[in-house]
Coordinates of C-alpha atoms and ligand atoms in Angstrom, one line a residue:
M221 CA 0.0 0.0 0.0
R222 CA 1.3 3.5 -0.8
R223 CA 1.4 5.8 2.2
P224 CA -1.8 8.0 2.0
I225 CA -1.4 11.7 1.6
I226 CA -4.2 14.0 2.7
A227 CA -3.9 17.7 1.9
A228 CA -5.9 20.8 2.8
N229 CA -6.2 23.4 0.1
W230 CA -7.5 26.5 1.8
K231 CA -7.6 28.5 -1.4
M232 CA -8.2 32.2 -0.7
N233 CA -9.3 31.6 2.9
M234 CA -7.7 31.7 6.3
N235 CA -5.7 34.8 7.2
P236 CA -2.6 34.4 9.5
G237 CA -4.6 34.6 12.7
D238 CA -7.0 31.9 11.5
T239 CA -4.1 29.8 10.4
T240 CA -2.5 29.9 13.8
E241 CA -5.7 29.0 15.6
F242 CA -6.5 26.2 13.2
L243 CA -3.1 24.6 13.4
K244 CA -2.9 24.7 17.2
S245 CA -6.2 23.0 17.5
F246 CA -5.6 20.5 14.7
L247 CA -2.1 19.4 16.0
S248 CA -3.5 18.7 19.4
L249 CA -5.8 16.1 17.8
I250 CA -3.0 14.1 16.1
P251 CA -1.6 11.6 18.5
G252 CA 2.1 10.5 18.3
K253 CA 3.4 9.7 14.8
C254 CA 0.7 9.9 12.1
P255 CA 0.8 7.0 9.6
V256 CA -0.4 9.2 6.8
D257 CA 1.2 12.3 5.3
V258 CA -0.8 15.4 6.2
V259 CA -0.2 18.7 4.3
V260 CA -1.8 22.1 4.6
A261 CA -1.7 24.8 1.9
P262 CA -2.6 28.2 3.3
P263 CA -2.5 31.3 1.2
F264 CA 1.0 32.9 0.7
V265 CA 0.5 35.5 3.4
S266 CA -0.4 32.9 6.0
L267 CA 2.7 30.7 5.3
P268 CA 4.9 32.4 7.9
A269 CA 2.3 31.9 10.7
A270 CA 2.0 28.2 9.6
A271 CA 5.7 27.8 9.5
D272 CA 6.1 29.1 13.1
I273 CA 3.9 26.4 14.3
L274 CA 4.9 23.5 12.0
K275 CA 8.7 23.9 12.2
G276 CA 9.9 20.7 13.8
N277 CA 6.5 19.0 13.6
I278 CA 6.8 15.5 12.3
N279 CA 3.2 15.0 11.2
V280 CA 2.1 18.1 9.2
R281 CA 3.9 19.5 6.1
L282 CA 3.4 22.9 4.5
A283 CA 2.5 23.5 0.9
A284 CA 2.1 26.7 -1.2
Q285 CA -0.9 26.9 -3.6
N286 CA 1.1 28.1 -6.5
M287 CA 4.6 29.2 -7.5
S288 CA 6.5 31.0 -10.3
D289 CA 8.5 29.1 -12.8
H290 CA 11.2 31.8 -12.5
D291 CA 13.9 32.2 -9.9
A292 CA 13.8 36.0 -9.4
G293 CA 13.3 39.2 -11.3
A294 CA 10.6 41.5 -12.7
F295 CA 7.6 39.3 -12.2
T296 CA 5.2 41.5 -10.3
G297 CA 2.9 39.5 -7.9
E298 CA 4.8 36.2 -8.3
I299 CA 6.5 34.1 -5.6
S300 CA 9.6 32.0 -6.2
A301 CA 10.5 28.5 -5.0
M302 CA 13.4 29.8 -3.0
M303 CA 11.1 32.3 -1.2
L304 CA 8.8 29.4 -0.3
K305 CA 11.7 27.2 0.9
E306 CA 12.7 29.9 3.4
L307 CA 9.2 29.6 4.9
Y308 CA 9.5 25.8 5.6
V309 CA 7.4 24.9 2.6
S310 CA 8.0 21.4 1.3
H311 CA 5.2 20.9 -1.2
V312 CA 3.5 23.1 -3.9
I313 CA 0.2 22.7 -5.6
L314 CA 0.6 23.2 -9.3
G315 CA -2.0 23.3 -12.1
H316 CA -5.1 23.5 -9.9
S317 CA -8.2 23.7 -12.1
E318 CA -8.9 27.2 -10.7
R319 CA -5.5 28.3 -11.9
R320 CA -6.2 26.7 -15.3
T321 CA -9.7 28.0 -15.8
L322 CA -9.7 31.4 -14.0
F323 CA -6.1 32.4 -14.6
G324 CA -5.5 30.8 -18.0
E325 CA -2.7 28.5 -17.0
R326 CA -1.9 26.0 -19.8
D327 CA -0.2 22.6 -19.8
A328 CA 3.2 23.9 -21.0
F329 CA 3.3 26.6 -18.3
I330 CA 2.4 24.0 -15.6
N331 CA 5.1 21.8 -17.0
S332 CA 7.6 24.6 -16.6
K333 CA 6.5 25.0 -12.9
L334 CA 6.8 21.3 -12.3
A335 CA 10.4 21.4 -13.6
K336 CA 11.2 24.3 -11.3
A337 CA 9.7 22.6 -8.3
F338 CA 11.9 19.5 -8.8
E339 CA 15.0 21.7 -9.4
S340 CA 14.2 23.4 -6.1
N341 CA 13.5 20.3 -4.2
L342 CA 9.8 21.0 -3.6
K343 CA 7.3 18.2 -4.0
P344 CA 4.6 19.1 -6.5
I345 CA 1.0 18.2 -6.0
F346 CA 0.1 18.2 -9.7
C347 CA -3.6 18.7 -10.4
I348 CA -5.4 17.4 -13.3
G349 CA -9.1 16.7 -14.1
E350 CA -11.8 17.1 -16.7
T351 CA -14.7 19.6 -16.9
L352 CA -18.3 18.5 -17.0
A353 CA -18.6 19.2 -20.7
E354 CA -15.5 17.1 -21.3
R355 CA -17.0 14.2 -19.3
E356 CA -20.3 14.5 -21.0
G357 CA -18.5 14.6 -24.4
G358 CA -16.7 11.3 -23.5
K359 CA -13.3 13.0 -23.4
V360 CA -12.2 12.1 -19.9
E361 CA -9.3 9.9 -20.9
K362 CA -8.2 12.2 -23.7
V363 CA -8.0 15.2 -21.3
L364 CA -6.3 13.3 -18.6
E365 CA -3.7 11.8 -21.0
R366 CA -3.0 15.2 -22.5
Q367 CA -2.6 16.9 -19.0
I368 CA -0.3 14.1 -17.8
R369 CA 1.8 13.9 -21.0
K370 CA 2.3 17.6 -21.3
G371 CA 2.7 18.2 -17.6
F372 CA 5.5 15.6 -17.3
K373 CA 7.3 16.5 -20.5
G374 CA 11.0 16.3 -19.9
I375 CA 10.6 15.1 -16.3
E376 CA 12.6 12.1 -15.3
A377 CA 11.0 8.9 -14.0
K378 CA 12.5 9.2 -10.5
Q379 CA 10.9 12.6 -10.1
V380 CA 7.6 11.5 -11.5
G381 CA 7.6 8.7 -9.0
E382 CA 7.8 11.3 -6.2
T383 CA 5.1 13.5 -7.6
I384 CA 1.7 13.6 -6.0
V385 CA -1.0 13.7 -8.7
A386 CA -4.3 15.1 -7.7
Y387 CA -7.2 14.0 -9.8
E388 CA -9.9 16.7 -9.4
P389 CA -12.8 16.5 -11.7
V390 CA -13.7 20.1 -12.2
W391 CA -17.5 19.4 -11.9
A392 CA -17.0 18.0 -8.4
I393 CA -15.0 21.0 -7.0
G394 CA -17.0 23.1 -4.5
T395 CA -20.3 21.7 -5.9
G396 CA -21.1 19.2 -3.2
V397 CA -21.2 16.6 -6.1
T398 CA -18.5 14.0 -5.5
A399 CA -17.5 11.6 -8.2
T400 CA -18.7 8.2 -7.3
T401 CA -16.0 6.0 -5.9
E402 CA -16.2 3.9 -9.1
Q403 CA -15.7 7.0 -11.3
A404 CA -12.8 8.2 -9.2
Q405 CA -11.2 4.7 -9.1
E406 CA -11.6 4.4 -12.8
A407 CA -9.9 7.8 -13.5
H408 CA -7.1 7.1 -11.0
A409 CA -6.4 3.7 -12.6
Y410 CA -6.4 5.3 -16.0
C411 CA -3.9 8.0 -14.9
R412 CA -1.6 5.3 -13.5
S413 CA -1.8 3.4 -16.8
V414 CA -0.8 6.6 -18.7
I415 CA 2.2 7.0 -16.4
A416 CA 3.1 3.3 -16.9
D417 CA 2.9 3.9 -20.6
L418 CA 5.0 7.0 -20.5
Y419 CA 7.6 5.7 -18.0
D420 CA 7.3 2.2 -16.5
M421 CA 5.2 0.1 -14.2
E422 CA 7.5 0.7 -11.2
T423 CA 7.2 4.5 -11.5
A424 CA 3.4 4.3 -12.0
A425 CA 3.1 2.1 -8.9
K426 CA 5.0 4.6 -6.8
V427 CA 3.0 7.8 -7.8
R428 CA 0.5 8.7 -5.2
I429 CA -2.8 9.9 -6.7
Q430 CA -5.1 12.0 -4.5
Y431 CA -8.8 12.5 -5.2
G432 CA -10.2 16.0 -4.9
G433 CA -13.7 17.4 -5.3
S434 CA -16.2 17.7 -2.5
V435 CA -14.3 15.3 -0.2
K436 CA -16.0 15.2 3.2
P437 CA -15.7 13.2 6.4
T438 CA -18.7 11.1 5.2
N439 CA -17.3 10.0 1.8
M440 CA -13.6 9.7 2.7
A441 CA -13.7 6.1 4.0
E442 CA -15.1 4.8 0.8
L443 CA -12.8 6.8 -1.5
I444 CA -9.6 5.8 0.4
S445 CA -10.6 2.2 0.4
M446 CA -10.2 2.1 -3.4
K447 CA -7.0 0.5 -4.8
D448 CA -5.7 3.5 -6.8
I449 CA -6.9 6.3 -4.5
D450 CA -4.0 7.3 -2.2
G451 CA -5.4 10.3 -0.4
A452 CA -7.4 13.5 -0.9
L453 CA -6.9 17.1 -1.7
V454 CA -9.6 18.8 0.3
G455 CA -11.0 22.3 -0.2
G456 CA -14.2 23.4 1.7
A457 CA -14.2 20.6 4.3
S458 CA -10.6 21.4 5.3
L459 CA -11.4 24.9 6.6
D460 CA -12.7 23.5 9.9
Y461 CA -10.0 21.7 11.9
R462 CA -12.4 19.1 13.2
S463 CA -13.8 18.2 9.8
F464 CA -10.3 18.0 8.3
Y465 CA -9.2 15.8 11.2
E466 CA -12.2 13.5 10.6
I467 CA -11.0 13.1 7.0
V468 CA -7.4 12.4 8.1
K469 CA -8.7 9.9 10.6
E470 CA -10.4 7.9 7.8
G471 CA -6.9 7.7 6.2
I472 CA -5.4 6.5 9.5
E473 CA -8.1 3.9 9.8
Q474 CA -7.5 2.7 6.3
V475 CA -3.8 2.2 7.1
S476 CA -4.6 0.3 10.3
S477 CA -7.1 -2.0 8.7
S478 CA -4.9 -3.0 5.7
Ligands
13P788 P1 -13.7 21.2 -2.5 O1 -13.3 20.1 -1.6 O2 -14.2 22.4 -1.9 O3 -14.7 20.6 -3.6 O4 -12.4 21.7 -3.4 C1 -11.6 20.7 -3.9 C2 -10.4 21.3 -4.4 O5 -10.4 22.1 -5.3 C3 -9.1 21.1 -3.7 O6 -8.0 21.5 -4.4

């Protein structure tokens, strides 16, 4: 079994004060050494507050929600990998569907950010997923294959094996509509097969694939019980520390029962 990874994507929520409060309460709920990887992704301005609390913590890692593909220079409003690393950040979410649809990020740009993340020793959480129109048009596999092929262009197998892929069907994000476990499992297995085809079986077997899209404490157990679902990327339900903990707890239970 791959070690589950459960991440909170707070999007544009949680100012520094909220972040401190959340993390203090959340950490008090995690007993000893957690058998699943837990990651939180606050907005940029809340990263220092999170870093103050998480430095030295063995259970919870810090992610950024985005990153520049440049090192430094005249890129107004951008944040570099090195800036993030100074703030104890170990992971970075790249290619989230909100970045793709609302801010026009394309596959090649995301690929360039993935390369920069690896060069900088940050672990990418690489988001992919189809829109409702693409699903209804029977294009799920075509879209996922394109996003994976173009996203990983020029990236070595070893790095791909360390990538966390987040399959987030766009129609399930923030809508309360979760993909059925079968739909999610099918898409995850397909993504793994594309990676096996592009690289090899060993690499494909190593990649952890999270599901994202209306994950809640009530649907997590079923999702995480599926063979190719290795965790979750949680939006709305991660904003409350109790609810996010309930989701993490399902991951812990899955590990203990397998
Ligand atoms: P929701 O959990 O709010 O649907 O958001 C999912 C998501 O986009 C996580 O990155």
